[in-house]
């Protein structure tokens, strides 16, 4: 079955960097767009970024544009989120999620368990 | 950016009752682009409904979605104990946005 496993989270100081990974299995990874969605403690869901199936197109929420970079390695079945210039308001559980198609224009039909990123001095 | 507003914020109901959750969009949406998710404490969201009314794999038929334009509804007929959770609507036109959530709690 579809499995998405995030890793790389932890505690980082404001202004620091962190890279999240999401390892996928149980499906043909290269055929699907992938998203990152985050959830601040006690808050709702916030979409962060999407990447097309082949990595040629990426799109970001305004709140992370210019600071975060989404990428993927289809040979490793892994999607990444490089987070730079981190702010306290980036503290959240970060979920990777699979889009139902190649171009990220559908719903997220499978989600990872999430990974906590805490930005604090 | 399309803003989604969910109401009510909290719904207090008993098992066996019907839950009606609302999601209103700030501008008209194609019904193709509206989904609902369920999230339980400490868990990832789970897809319930896609394209306004399509049930995701394994979702019981007591869950149903409807709506068009700017007004969309998730209905849960005869609540089961496992249905008490937070529900989010989402539109998946760029940028993707979520509603703020409706908590369905046990009365």
Tab-separated table of C-alpha atoms in Angstrom:
chain	number	residue	atom	x	y	z
A	1	UNK	CA	0.000	0.000	0.000
A	2	UNK	CA	0.994	3.657	-0.331
A	3	UNK	CA	3.452	4.800	2.314
A	4	UNK	CA	4.912	8.252	2.832
A	5	UNK	CA	7.475	8.693	5.599
A	6	UNK	CA	8.795	12.137	6.526
A	7	UNK	CA	12.100	12.730	8.272
A	8	UNK	CA	14.550	15.525	9.020
A	9	UNK	CA	12.492	17.585	11.427
A	10	UNK	CA	13.783	18.967	14.709
A	11	UNK	CA	14.619	22.138	16.557
A	12	UNK	CA	16.353	24.988	14.753
A	13	UNK	CA	17.100	28.593	15.643
A	14	UNK	CA	15.432	31.489	13.839
A	15	UNK	CA	17.314	32.218	10.638
A	16	UNK	CA	18.506	28.634	10.398
A	17	UNK	CA	17.935	25.942	7.805
A	18	UNK	CA	16.513	22.436	7.734
A	19	UNK	CA	15.789	19.893	5.015
A	20	UNK	CA	12.829	17.577	5.237
A	21	UNK	CA	12.650	14.337	3.278
A	22	UNK	CA	9.652	12.219	2.391
A	23	UNK	CA	10.325	8.651	1.284
A	24	UNK	CA	7.573	7.109	-0.814
A	25	UNK	CA	6.750	3.456	-1.436
A	26	UNK	CA	3.900	1.284	-2.638
A	27	UNK	CA	3.231	3.214	-5.862
A	28	UNK	CA	4.980	4.509	-8.986
A	29	UNK	CA	6.400	7.688	-7.480
A	30	UNK	CA	7.403	9.293	-10.786
A	31	UNK	CA	3.751	9.360	-11.926
A	32	UNK	CA	2.469	11.710	-9.231
A	33	UNK	CA	2.827	15.319	-8.150
A	34	UNK	CA	3.698	15.782	-4.496
A	35	UNK	CA	2.784	18.442	-1.932
A	36	UNK	CA	3.979	19.696	1.407
A	37	UNK	CA	1.285	20.856	3.848
A	38	UNK	CA	1.932	22.132	7.361
A	39	UNK	CA	-0.026	22.525	10.577
A	40	UNK	CA	1.046	24.875	13.352
A	41	UNK	CA	0.359	23.616	16.889
A	42	UNK	CA	-3.377	23.712	17.576
A	43	UNK	CA	-4.107	25.312	14.196
A	44	UNK	CA	-5.509	24.302	10.835
A	45	UNK	CA	-3.884	23.033	7.667
A	46	UNK	CA	-1.782	25.307	5.456
A	47	UNK	CA	-0.650	24.268	2.005
A	48	UNK	CA	3.075	24.976	1.436
A	49	UNK	CA	4.305	23.773	-1.956
A	50	UNK	CA	3.744	21.398	-4.873
A	51	UNK	CA	6.054	19.794	-7.425
A	52	UNK	CA	5.071	18.139	-10.672
A	53	UNK	CA	5.684	14.442	-11.295
A	54	UNK	CA	8.886	15.176	-13.243
A	55	UNK	CA	10.114	18.064	-11.115
A	56	UNK	CA	9.821	20.618	-13.914
A	57	UNK	CA	7.247	22.824	-12.208
A	58	UNK	CA	7.063	24.021	-8.619
A	59	UNK	CA	4.648	26.360	-6.909
A	60	UNK	CA	4.754	27.877	-3.425
A	61	UNK	CA	2.547	29.579	-0.905
A	62	UNK	CA	3.327	33.271	-0.541
A	63	UNK	CA	4.319	32.689	3.089
A	64	UNK	CA	7.328	30.544	2.079
A	65	UNK	CA	8.138	31.842	-1.423
A	66	UNK	CA	11.839	32.650	-1.696
A	67	UNK	CA	12.742	30.793	1.519
A	68	UNK	CA	11.624	27.195	0.866
A	69	UNK	CA	12.499	24.958	-2.071
A	70	UNK	CA	10.698	21.776	-3.007
A	71	UNK	CA	12.534	19.145	-5.052
A	72	UNK	CA	12.365	15.453	-5.823
A	73	UNK	CA	14.595	12.558	-6.812
A	74	UNK	CA	12.544	10.030	-8.738
A	75	UNK	CA	15.422	7.531	-8.654
A	76	UNK	CA	15.168	7.547	-4.845
A	77	UNK	CA	11.369	7.895	-4.599
A	78	UNK	CA	11.871	10.898	-2.364
A	79	UNK	CA	10.577	14.454	-2.206
A	80	UNK	CA	12.382	17.155	-0.245
A	81	UNK	CA	11.637	20.495	1.338
A	82	UNK	CA	14.655	22.735	1.882
A	83	UNK	CA	13.724	25.394	4.422
A	84	UNK	CA	15.975	28.441	4.794
A	85	UNK	CA	15.680	31.664	6.800
A	86	UNK	CA	13.341	29.933	9.189
A	87	UNK	CA	11.029	31.988	11.364
A	88	UNK	CA	9.220	31.157	14.578
A	89	UNK	CA	5.947	31.138	12.615
A	90	UNK	CA	7.262	28.209	10.538
A	91	UNK	CA	6.934	25.989	13.606
A	92	UNK	CA	4.562	23.223	12.559
A	93	UNK	CA	4.064	19.598	11.736
A	94	UNK	CA	4.987	19.181	8.080
A	95	UNK	CA	3.135	16.576	6.046
A	96	UNK	CA	4.016	15.331	2.609
A	97	UNK	CA	1.037	14.300	0.541
A	98	UNK	CA	0.506	12.669	-2.816
A	99	UNK	CA	-1.614	14.427	-5.392
A	100	UNK	CA	-4.054	12.280	-7.341
A	101	UNK	CA	-2.376	13.202	-10.639
A	102	UNK	CA	0.871	14.277	-12.304
A	103	UNK	CA	0.292	18.010	-12.314
A	104	UNK	CA	-0.855	18.713	-8.771
A	105	UNK	CA	-4.282	19.826	-9.884
A	106	UNK	CA	-6.302	17.385	-7.826
A	107	UNK	CA	-6.792	16.448	-4.194
A	108	UNK	CA	-4.273	14.827	-1.847
A	109	UNK	CA	-5.210	11.174	-1.639
A	110	UNK	CA	-2.435	9.925	0.639
A	111	UNK	CA	-0.565	11.615	3.486
A	112	UNK	CA	2.512	10.909	5.549
A	113	UNK	CA	2.409	10.838	9.337
A	114	UNK	CA	4.051	14.260	9.608
A	115	UNK	CA	7.300	15.592	11.041
A	116	UNK	CA	7.608	18.365	13.615
A	117	UNK	CA	9.765	21.409	12.927
A	118	UNK	CA	10.297	23.769	15.852
A	119	UNK	CA	11.892	27.150	15.258
A	120	UNK	CA	13.006	28.586	18.569
A	121	UNK	CA	15.975	30.282	20.182
B	1	UNK	CA	-6.502	33.472	-3.498
B	2	UNK	CA	-9.780	31.762	-2.727
B	3	UNK	CA	-10.704	31.908	0.958
B	4	UNK	CA	-12.772	29.065	2.372
B	5	UNK	CA	-14.893	29.728	5.449
B	6	UNK	CA	-16.254	26.756	7.359
B	7	UNK	CA	-19.179	26.808	9.744
B	8	UNK	CA	-19.911	26.138	12.449
B	9	UNK	CA	-16.556	26.123	14.237
B	10	UNK	CA	-17.740	23.374	16.537
B	11	UNK	CA	-20.680	21.007	16.248
B	12	UNK	CA	-21.818	19.165	19.397
B	13	UNK	CA	-23.821	16.083	18.527
B	14	UNK	CA	-24.627	12.616	19.839
B	15	UNK	CA	-23.901	9.304	18.109
B	16	UNK	CA	-26.680	8.502	15.655
B	17	UNK	CA	-27.389	12.155	14.834
B	18	UNK	CA	-26.752	13.823	11.484
B	19	UNK	CA	-23.925	16.325	11.046
B	20	UNK	CA	-24.124	19.056	8.429
B	21	UNK	CA	-20.902	20.993	7.814
B	22	UNK	CA	-20.705	24.057	5.604
B	23	UNK	CA	-17.856	25.415	3.480
B	24	UNK	CA	-18.265	28.749	1.732
B	25	UNK	CA	-15.838	30.018	-0.887
B	26	UNK	CA	-14.963	33.675	-1.439
B	27	UNK	CA	-15.528	33.192	-5.163
B	28	UNK	CA	-17.235	30.638	-7.323
B	29	UNK	CA	-15.472	27.269	-7.591
B	30	UNK	CA	-15.727	24.553	-10.116
B	31	UNK	CA	-17.218	21.610	-8.233
B	32	UNK	CA	-14.297	19.604	-9.601
B	33	UNK	CA	-11.982	21.403	-7.215
B	34	UNK	CA	-13.478	20.867	-3.757
B	35	UNK	CA	-12.411	18.147	-1.300
B	36	UNK	CA	-13.053	17.257	2.329
B	37	UNK	CA	-10.625	15.725	4.817
B	38	UNK	CA	-11.016	14.235	8.273
B	39	UNK	CA	-8.341	14.634	10.936
B	40	UNK	CA	-8.239	12.949	14.314
B	41	UNK	CA	-5.914	14.082	17.132
B	42	UNK	CA	-2.305	13.134	16.497
B	43	UNK	CA	-3.067	11.784	13.048
B	44	UNK	CA	-2.578	12.948	9.489
B	45	UNK	CA	-5.569	14.173	7.514
B	46	UNK	CA	-7.485	11.555	5.540
B	47	UNK	CA	-9.256	12.209	2.254
B	48	UNK	CA	-13.017	11.717	2.534
B	49	UNK	CA	-14.596	13.438	-0.458
B	50	UNK	CA	-13.186	14.690	-3.755
B	51	UNK	CA	-14.748	16.654	-6.614
B	52	UNK	CA	-17.467	17.821	-4.213
B	53	UNK	CA	-19.299	14.490	-3.991
B	54	UNK	CA	-16.986	11.592	-4.808
B	55	UNK	CA	-16.233	9.289	-1.865
B	56	UNK	CA	-12.627	8.254	-1.455
B	57	UNK	CA	-11.668	4.600	-1.265
B	58	UNK	CA	-12.900	2.930	1.891
B	59	UNK	CA	-15.079	5.843	3.053
B	60	UNK	CA	-18.487	4.682	4.357
B	61	UNK	CA	-21.585	5.844	2.526
B	62	UNK	CA	-22.822	7.754	5.581
B	63	UNK	CA	-20.420	10.475	4.358
B	64	UNK	CA	-21.724	12.556	1.474
B	65	UNK	CA	-20.788	15.840	-0.165
B	66	UNK	CA	-22.786	18.303	-2.194
B	67	UNK	CA	-22.805	21.871	-3.400
B	68	UNK	CA	-21.848	24.189	-6.201
B	69	UNK	CA	-20.663	27.712	-6.849
B	70	UNK	CA	-19.642	29.111	-3.479
B	71	UNK	CA	-21.558	26.822	-1.096
B	72	UNK	CA	-20.561	23.272	-0.297
B	73	UNK	CA	-21.716	20.807	2.340
B	74	UNK	CA	-20.402	17.670	3.991
B	75	UNK	CA	-23.112	15.531	5.558
B	76	UNK	CA	-22.480	12.677	7.946
B	77	UNK	CA	-25.605	10.569	8.437
B	78	UNK	CA	-25.946	8.755	11.734
B	79	UNK	CA	-22.674	9.651	13.457
B	80	UNK	CA	-20.524	6.791	14.631
B	81	UNK	CA	-18.121	7.195	17.589
B	82	UNK	CA	-15.142	7.192	15.206
B	83	UNK	CA	-16.552	10.170	13.272
B	84	UNK	CA	-15.833	12.668	16.037
B	85	UNK	CA	-12.940	14.610	14.576
B	86	UNK	CA	-12.019	17.835	12.783
B	87	UNK	CA	-13.103	18.253	9.163
B	88	UNK	CA	-11.467	20.497	6.587
B	89	UNK	CA	-12.618	21.548	3.157
B	90	UNK	CA	-9.996	22.322	0.524
B	91	UNK	CA	-10.059	23.851	-2.911
B	92	UNK	CA	-7.306	22.719	-5.262
B	93	UNK	CA	-6.973	25.559	-7.691
B	94	UNK	CA	-3.706	27.384	-7.299
B	95	UNK	CA	-2.886	28.335	-4.666
B	96	UNK	CA	-4.459	25.466	-2.781
B	97	UNK	CA	-6.335	26.638	0.313
B	98	UNK	CA	-8.044	24.971	3.254
B	99	UNK	CA	-10.921	26.090	5.399
B	100	UNK	CA	-10.189	26.646	9.068
B	101	UNK	CA	-11.913	23.418	10.100
B	102	UNK	CA	-15.065	22.285	11.881
B	103	UNK	CA	-14.726	20.202	15.008
B	104	UNK	CA	-17.437	17.590	15.480
B	105	UNK	CA	-17.503	16.766	19.168
B	106	UNK	CA	-19.572	14.395	21.207
B	107	UNK	CA	-22.333	16.007	23.202
